[in-house]
Amino acid sequence: MAKIKLTKNELKHQKDALKRFHRFLPMLLLKKRQLQIEIMRIRRDLGETRSELHHHLQSIEPWIAVLVGEAEPCDLIQPSNEIIGRDNVAGVELPRLEEVQFAVVRYDLFLQPLWLDAALEALKKVASLDLQMEILARQESLISQELEVTSQRVNLFERVRIPETVRNIQKLRTFLGDQDTAAVVRGKMSKRKRSLAPQDS
């Protein structure tokens, strides 16, 4: 705890600081709540995306045996461009996957099996979902970091700064009240001494 000056100016400074803390604390609590809601949304989206990815992987599982020995569909399709947007949630810049573009290598339709087109579409979906999972994991990491910092600030205000400032104000009020009382007592004693002193005529 920093040493405070026992003056009226310091009392005003402490009262102003307390007002500031009470003004900022609700904003920090609101930000903390928004971050908590956002992290729950991200985790829900992660679960849904993970489930969808698992479903698509199961749907292409029967083709895996067929793919062995054939031209690898993965060689025919590669993500060429990822369009990443930005969202701002409670002051945190979050990446958002807008679109994944794929470069498809041209292949001879007569030489490749009929199911290759469906396999390529399924692989595009799997690659998109995998990238979406990465983006959501990054969002979760960013929000978690900001939530930790915001929680620390809320705790600092609630548990340290506000109680410390209230104690300082009480201490200053007590000290200044005692000073005022002592000044009044000294004034009365001085007046009494003057009234009892022999008067020169």
PDB file of C-alpha atoms in Angstrom:
ATOM      1  CA  MET A   1       0.000   0.000   0.000  1.00  0.00           C
ATOM      2  CA  ALA A   2       1.444   3.352  -1.034  1.00  0.00           C
ATOM      3  CA  LYS A   3       1.913   5.955   1.674  1.00  0.00           C
ATOM      4  CA  ILE A   4      -0.668   8.710   1.414  1.00  0.00           C
ATOM      5  CA  LYS A   5      -0.361  12.354   2.386  1.00  0.00           C
ATOM      6  CA  LEU A   6      -2.697  13.334   5.190  1.00  0.00           C
ATOM      7  CA  THR A   7      -4.150  16.399   3.463  1.00  0.00           C
ATOM      8  CA  LYS A   8      -7.501  17.576   2.143  1.00  0.00           C
ATOM      9  CA  ASN A   9      -6.110  17.478  -1.401  1.00  0.00           C
ATOM     10  CA  GLU A  10      -5.230  13.815  -0.927  1.00  0.00           C
ATOM     11  CA  LEU A  11      -8.754  13.152   0.363  1.00  0.00           C
ATOM     12  CA  LYS A  12     -10.180  14.728  -2.810  1.00  0.00           C
ATOM     13  CA  HIS A  13      -7.736  12.722  -4.933  1.00  0.00           C
ATOM     14  CA  GLN A  14      -8.784   9.465  -3.220  1.00  0.00           C
ATOM     15  CA  LYS A  15     -12.503  10.271  -3.627  1.00  0.00           C
ATOM     16  CA  ASP A  16     -11.952  10.993  -7.336  1.00  0.00           C
ATOM     17  CA  ALA A  17     -10.033   7.720  -7.707  1.00  0.00           C
ATOM     18  CA  LEU A  18     -12.873   5.819  -6.017  1.00  0.00           C
ATOM     19  CA  LYS A  19     -15.393   7.381  -8.426  1.00  0.00           C
ATOM     20  CA  ARG A  20     -13.171   6.384 -11.358  1.00  0.00           C
ATOM     21  CA  PHE A  21     -12.884   2.808 -10.102  1.00  0.00           C
ATOM     22  CA  HIS A  22     -16.654   2.558  -9.642  1.00  0.00           C
ATOM     23  CA  ARG A  23     -17.145   3.941 -13.159  1.00  0.00           C
ATOM     24  CA  PHE A  24     -14.661   1.527 -14.807  1.00  0.00           C
ATOM     25  CA  LEU A  25     -15.608  -1.621 -12.878  1.00  0.00           C
ATOM     26  CA  PRO A  26     -19.042  -2.090 -14.561  1.00  0.00           C
ATOM     27  CA  MET A  27     -17.396  -1.731 -17.986  1.00  0.00           C
ATOM     28  CA  LEU A  28     -14.822  -4.376 -17.086  1.00  0.00           C
ATOM     29  CA  LEU A  29     -17.544  -6.670 -15.745  1.00  0.00           C
ATOM     30  CA  LEU A  30     -19.529  -6.216 -18.969  1.00  0.00           C
ATOM     31  CA  LYS A  31     -16.445  -6.965 -21.064  1.00  0.00           C
ATOM     32  CA  LYS A  32     -15.732 -10.047 -18.959  1.00  0.00           C
ATOM     33  CA  ARG A  33     -19.317 -11.262 -19.463  1.00  0.00           C
ATOM     34  CA  GLN A  34     -19.130 -10.655 -23.235  1.00  0.00           C
ATOM     35  CA  LEU A  35     -15.871 -12.603 -23.422  1.00  0.00           C
ATOM     36  CA  GLN A  36     -17.370 -15.477 -21.422  1.00  0.00           C
ATOM     37  CA  ILE A  37     -20.383 -15.602 -23.757  1.00  0.00           C
ATOM     38  CA  GLU A  38     -18.101 -15.487 -26.806  1.00  0.00           C
ATOM     39  CA  ILE A  39     -15.869 -18.285 -25.528  1.00  0.00           C
ATOM     40  CA  MET A  40     -18.967 -20.448 -24.942  1.00  0.00           C
ATOM     41  CA  ARG A  41     -20.113 -19.722 -28.518  1.00  0.00           C
ATOM     42  CA  ILE A  42     -16.677 -20.574 -29.919  1.00  0.00           C
ATOM     43  CA  ARG A  43     -16.539 -23.835 -27.962  1.00  0.00           C
ATOM     44  CA  ARG A  44     -20.033 -24.745 -29.178  1.00  0.00           C
ATOM     45  CA  ASP A  45     -18.981 -23.968 -32.781  1.00  0.00           C
ATOM     46  CA  LEU A  46     -15.799 -26.001 -32.293  1.00  0.00           C
ATOM     47  CA  GLY A  47     -17.851 -28.978 -31.127  1.00  0.00           C
ATOM     48  CA  GLU A  48     -20.262 -28.672 -34.051  1.00  0.00           C
ATOM     49  CA  THR A  49     -17.421 -28.313 -36.562  1.00  0.00           C
ATOM     50  CA  ARG A  50     -15.564 -31.255 -35.025  1.00  0.00           C
ATOM     51  CA  SER A  51     -18.736 -33.350 -35.265  1.00  0.00           C
ATOM     52  CA  GLU A  52     -19.321 -32.301 -38.879  1.00  0.00           C
ATOM     53  CA  LEU A  53     -15.689 -33.067 -39.752  1.00  0.00           C
ATOM     54  CA  HIS A  54     -15.995 -36.491 -38.115  1.00  0.00           C
ATOM     55  CA  HIS A  55     -19.189 -37.135 -40.112  1.00  0.00           C
ATOM     56  CA  HIS A  56     -17.488 -36.193 -43.405  1.00  0.00           C
ATOM     57  CA  LEU A  57     -14.442 -38.308 -42.609  1.00  0.00           C
ATOM     58  CA  GLN A  58     -16.729 -41.269 -41.951  1.00  0.00           C
ATOM     59  CA  SER A  59     -18.522 -40.637 -45.243  1.00  0.00           C
ATOM     60  CA  ILE A  60     -15.262 -40.892 -47.232  1.00  0.00           C
ATOM     61  CA  GLU A  61     -13.923 -43.835 -45.226  1.00  0.00           C
ATOM     62  CA  PRO A  62     -15.373 -46.409 -47.672  1.00  0.00           C
ATOM     63  CA  TRP A  63     -13.394 -44.752 -50.479  1.00  0.00           C
ATOM     64  CA  ILE A  64     -10.061 -45.120 -48.709  1.00  0.00           C
ATOM     65  CA  ALA A  65      -9.631 -48.721 -49.879  1.00  0.00           C
ATOM     66  CA  VAL A  66     -10.464 -47.650 -53.433  1.00  0.00           C
ATOM     67  CA  LEU A  67      -8.040 -44.729 -53.276  1.00  0.00           C
ATOM     68  CA  VAL A  68      -5.081 -46.982 -52.560  1.00  0.00           C
ATOM     69  CA  GLY A  69      -3.226 -47.513 -55.808  1.00  0.00           C
ATOM     70  CA  GLU A  70      -5.250 -44.898 -57.708  1.00  0.00           C
ATOM     71  CA  ALA A  71      -4.280 -41.316 -58.398  1.00  0.00           C
ATOM     72  CA  GLU A  72      -4.359 -39.533 -55.067  1.00  0.00           C
ATOM     73  CA  PRO A  73      -7.270 -37.057 -55.003  1.00  0.00           C
ATOM     74  CA  CYS A  74      -5.216 -34.989 -52.547  1.00  0.00           C
ATOM     75  CA  ASP A  75      -2.716 -34.395 -55.354  1.00  0.00           C
ATOM     76  CA  LEU A  76      -5.516 -33.087 -57.563  1.00  0.00           C
ATOM     77  CA  ILE A  77      -6.843 -30.530 -55.084  1.00  0.00           C
ATOM     78  CA  GLN A  78      -4.956 -28.015 -52.970  1.00  0.00           C
ATOM     79  CA  PRO A  79      -6.222 -24.977 -51.038  1.00  0.00           C
ATOM     80  CA  SER A  80      -4.992 -22.034 -53.099  1.00  0.00           C
ATOM     81  CA  ASN A  81      -6.417 -19.090 -51.192  1.00  0.00           C
ATOM     82  CA  GLU A  82      -7.931 -18.597 -47.772  1.00  0.00           C
ATOM     83  CA  ILE A  83     -10.000 -15.456 -47.332  1.00  0.00           C
ATOM     84  CA  ILE A  84      -9.831 -14.484 -43.681  1.00  0.00           C
ATOM     85  CA  GLY A  85     -12.021 -11.686 -42.366  1.00  0.00           C
ATOM     86  CA  ARG A  86     -11.841  -9.950 -39.006  1.00  0.00           C
ATOM     87  CA  ASP A  87     -14.425  -9.568 -36.267  1.00  0.00           C
ATOM     88  CA  ASN A  88     -14.142  -7.363 -33.206  1.00  0.00           C
ATOM     89  CA  VAL A  89     -15.598  -8.863 -30.050  1.00  0.00           C
ATOM     90  CA  ALA A  90     -15.245  -6.827 -26.852  1.00  0.00           C
ATOM     91  CA  GLY A  91     -12.143  -5.134 -28.255  1.00  0.00           C
ATOM     92  CA  VAL A  92     -10.474  -8.356 -29.439  1.00  0.00           C
ATOM     93  CA  GLU A  93      -9.701  -8.791 -33.145  1.00  0.00           C
ATOM     94  CA  LEU A  94     -10.734 -12.306 -34.146  1.00  0.00           C
ATOM     95  CA  PRO A  95      -9.986 -14.030 -37.451  1.00  0.00           C
ATOM     96  CA  ARG A  96     -13.034 -15.333 -39.322  1.00  0.00           C
ATOM     97  CA  LEU A  97     -12.877 -17.795 -42.219  1.00  0.00           C
ATOM     98  CA  GLU A  98     -14.902 -16.354 -45.075  1.00  0.00           C
ATOM     99  CA  GLU A  99     -13.936 -18.632 -47.922  1.00  0.00           C
ATOM    100  CA  VAL A 100     -11.439 -21.270 -48.983  1.00  0.00           C
ATOM    101  CA  GLN A 101     -10.573 -21.407 -52.662  1.00  0.00           C
ATOM    102  CA  PHE A 102      -9.097 -24.533 -54.160  1.00  0.00           C
ATOM    103  CA  ALA A 103      -6.840 -25.015 -57.142  1.00  0.00           C
ATOM    104  CA  VAL A 104      -7.982 -28.131 -58.956  1.00  0.00           C
ATOM    105  CA  VAL A 105      -5.488 -29.783 -61.259  1.00  0.00           C
ATOM    106  CA  ARG A 106      -7.061 -30.644 -64.600  1.00  0.00           C
ATOM    107  CA  TYR A 107      -7.462 -34.347 -65.140  1.00  0.00           C
ATOM    108  CA  ASP A 108      -8.764 -36.508 -67.936  1.00  0.00           C
ATOM    109  CA  LEU A 109     -12.354 -37.458 -67.176  1.00  0.00           C
ATOM    110  CA  PHE A 110     -12.057 -40.602 -69.288  1.00  0.00           C
ATOM    111  CA  LEU A 111      -8.984 -41.896 -67.449  1.00  0.00           C
ATOM    112  CA  GLN A 112     -10.153 -41.205 -63.880  1.00  0.00           C
ATOM    113  CA  PRO A 113     -12.838 -43.178 -62.036  1.00  0.00           C
ATOM    114  CA  LEU A 114     -16.395 -41.803 -61.939  1.00  0.00           C
ATOM    115  CA  TRP A 115     -16.408 -41.321 -58.189  1.00  0.00           C
ATOM    116  CA  LEU A 116     -13.400 -38.950 -58.294  1.00  0.00           C
ATOM    117  CA  ASP A 117     -15.568 -35.804 -58.583  1.00  0.00           C
ATOM    118  CA  ALA A 118     -17.526 -36.760 -55.464  1.00  0.00           C
ATOM    119  CA  ALA A 119     -14.286 -37.598 -53.648  1.00  0.00           C
ATOM    120  CA  LEU A 120     -12.811 -34.207 -54.577  1.00  0.00           C
ATOM    121  CA  GLU A 121     -15.901 -32.395 -53.257  1.00  0.00           C
ATOM    122  CA  ALA A 122     -15.765 -34.389 -50.033  1.00  0.00           C
ATOM    123  CA  LEU A 123     -12.063 -33.602 -49.645  1.00  0.00           C
ATOM    124  CA  LYS A 124     -12.755 -29.891 -50.233  1.00  0.00           C
ATOM    125  CA  LYS A 125     -15.331 -29.991 -47.459  1.00  0.00           C
ATOM    126  CA  VAL A 126     -12.932 -31.818 -45.118  1.00  0.00           C
ATOM    127  CA  ALA A 127     -10.146 -29.319 -45.859  1.00  0.00           C
ATOM    128  CA  SER A 128     -12.529 -26.384 -45.279  1.00  0.00           C
ATOM    129  CA  LEU A 129     -13.745 -27.837 -41.986  1.00  0.00           C
ATOM    130  CA  ASP A 130     -10.180 -28.527 -40.884  1.00  0.00           C
ATOM    131  CA  LEU A 131      -9.232 -24.916 -41.604  1.00  0.00           C
ATOM    132  CA  GLN A 132     -12.378 -23.732 -39.806  1.00  0.00           C
ATOM    133  CA  MET A 133     -11.273 -25.756 -36.747  1.00  0.00           C
ATOM    134  CA  GLU A 134      -7.879 -24.020 -36.823  1.00  0.00           C
ATOM    135  CA  ILE A 135      -9.533 -20.588 -37.009  1.00  0.00           C
ATOM    136  CA  LEU A 136     -11.912 -21.418 -34.140  1.00  0.00           C
ATOM    137  CA  ALA A 137      -9.006 -22.702 -32.036  1.00  0.00           C
ATOM    138  CA  ARG A 138      -7.174 -19.424 -32.700  1.00  0.00           C
ATOM    139  CA  GLN A 139     -10.300 -17.466 -31.717  1.00  0.00           C
ATOM    140  CA  GLU A 140     -10.576 -19.466 -28.506  1.00  0.00           C
ATOM    141  CA  SER A 141      -6.936 -18.777 -27.691  1.00  0.00           C
ATOM    142  CA  LEU A 142      -7.288 -15.023 -28.274  1.00  0.00           C
ATOM    143  CA  ILE A 143     -10.517 -14.754 -26.280  1.00  0.00           C
ATOM    144  CA  SER A 144      -9.064 -16.859 -23.439  1.00  0.00           C
ATOM    145  CA  GLN A 145      -6.026 -14.587 -23.188  1.00  0.00           C
ATOM    146  CA  GLU A 146      -8.189 -11.459 -23.123  1.00  0.00           C
ATOM    147  CA  LEU A 147     -10.572 -13.034 -20.606  1.00  0.00           C
ATOM    148  CA  GLU A 148      -7.644 -13.819 -18.310  1.00  0.00           C
ATOM    149  CA  VAL A 149      -6.372 -10.223 -18.478  1.00  0.00           C
ATOM    150  CA  THR A 150      -9.869  -8.796 -17.951  1.00  0.00           C
ATOM    151  CA  SER A 151     -10.500 -11.123 -14.996  1.00  0.00           C
ATOM    152  CA  GLN A 152      -7.229  -9.995 -13.433  1.00  0.00           C
ATOM    153  CA  ARG A 153      -8.260  -6.360 -13.848  1.00  0.00           C
ATOM    154  CA  VAL A 154     -11.694  -7.005 -12.339  1.00  0.00           C
ATOM    155  CA  ASN A 155     -10.062  -8.756  -9.376  1.00  0.00           C
ATOM    156  CA  LEU A 156      -7.580  -5.897  -9.001  1.00  0.00           C
ATOM    157  CA  PHE A 157     -10.410  -3.361  -8.841  1.00  0.00           C
ATOM    158  CA  GLU A 158     -12.743  -5.443  -6.646  1.00  0.00           C
ATOM    159  CA  ARG A 159     -10.232  -6.905  -4.213  1.00  0.00           C
ATOM    160  CA  VAL A 160      -7.402  -4.387  -4.065  1.00  0.00           C
ATOM    161  CA  ARG A 161      -7.938  -0.912  -5.478  1.00  0.00           C
ATOM    162  CA  ILE A 162     -11.485  -0.158  -4.298  1.00  0.00           C
ATOM    163  CA  PRO A 163     -11.049  -1.523  -0.725  1.00  0.00           C
ATOM    164  CA  GLU A 164      -7.648   0.189  -0.435  1.00  0.00           C
ATOM    165  CA  THR A 165      -9.102   3.516  -1.582  1.00  0.00           C
ATOM    166  CA  VAL A 166     -12.048   3.193   0.829  1.00  0.00           C
ATOM    167  CA  ARG A 167      -9.601   2.543   3.706  1.00  0.00           C
ATOM    168  CA  ASN A 168      -7.524   5.550   2.646  1.00  0.00           C
ATOM    169  CA  ILE A 169     -10.618   7.771   2.582  1.00  0.00           C
ATOM    170  CA  GLN A 170     -11.655   6.554   6.048  1.00  0.00           C
ATOM    171  CA  LYS A 171      -8.148   7.131   7.375  1.00  0.00           C
ATOM    172  CA  LEU A 172      -8.011  10.632   5.878  1.00  0.00           C
ATOM    173  CA  ARG A 173     -11.477  11.536   7.190  1.00  0.00           C
ATOM    174  CA  THR A 174     -10.528  10.348  10.669  1.00  0.00           C
ATOM    175  CA  PHE A 175      -7.230  12.227  10.629  1.00  0.00           C
ATOM    176  CA  LEU A 176      -8.710  15.439   9.208  1.00  0.00           C
ATOM    177  CA  GLY A 177     -11.674  15.205  11.613  1.00  0.00           C
ATOM    178  CA  ASP A 178      -9.243  14.849  14.528  1.00  0.00           C
ATOM    179  CA  GLN A 179      -7.287  17.839  13.196  1.00  0.00           C
ATOM    180  CA  ASP A 180     -10.464  19.942  13.022  1.00  0.00           C
ATOM    181  CA  THR A 181     -11.479  18.881  16.545  1.00  0.00           C
ATOM    182  CA  ALA A 182      -7.997  19.680  17.867  1.00  0.00           C
ATOM    183  CA  ALA A 183      -8.107  23.092  16.177  1.00  0.00           C
ATOM    184  CA  VAL A 184     -11.479  23.864  17.786  1.00  0.00           C
ATOM    185  CA  VAL A 185     -10.210  22.746  21.211  1.00  0.00           C
ATOM    186  CA  ARG A 186      -7.054  24.852  20.822  1.00  0.00           C
ATOM    187  CA  GLY A 187      -9.182  27.830  19.800  1.00  0.00           C
ATOM    188  CA  LYS A 188     -11.428  27.461  22.854  1.00  0.00           C
ATOM    189  CA  MET A 189      -8.445  27.049  25.168  1.00  0.00           C
ATOM    190  CA  SER A 190      -6.814  30.125  23.700  1.00  0.00           C
ATOM    191  CA  LYS A 191     -10.027  32.111  24.112  1.00  0.00           C
ATOM    192  CA  ARG A 192     -10.392  30.912  27.700  1.00  0.00           C
ATOM    193  CA  LYS A 193      -6.791  31.874  28.510  1.00  0.00           C
ATOM    194  CA  ARG A 194      -7.396  35.316  27.086  1.00  0.00           C
ATOM    195  CA  SER A 195     -10.523  35.750  29.136  1.00  0.00           C
ATOM    196  CA  LEU A 196      -8.785  34.629  32.355  1.00  0.00           C
ATOM    197  CA  ALA A 197      -5.644  36.689  31.818  1.00  0.00           C
ATOM    198  CA  PRO A 198      -5.460  39.889  33.927  1.00  0.00           C
ATOM    199  CA  GLN A 199      -6.383  42.844  31.901  1.00  0.00           C
ATOM    200  CA  ASP A 200      -4.186  45.871  31.989  1.00  0.00           C
ATOM    201  CA  SER A 201      -6.191  48.972  32.595  1.00  0.00           C
TER     202      SER A 201
END
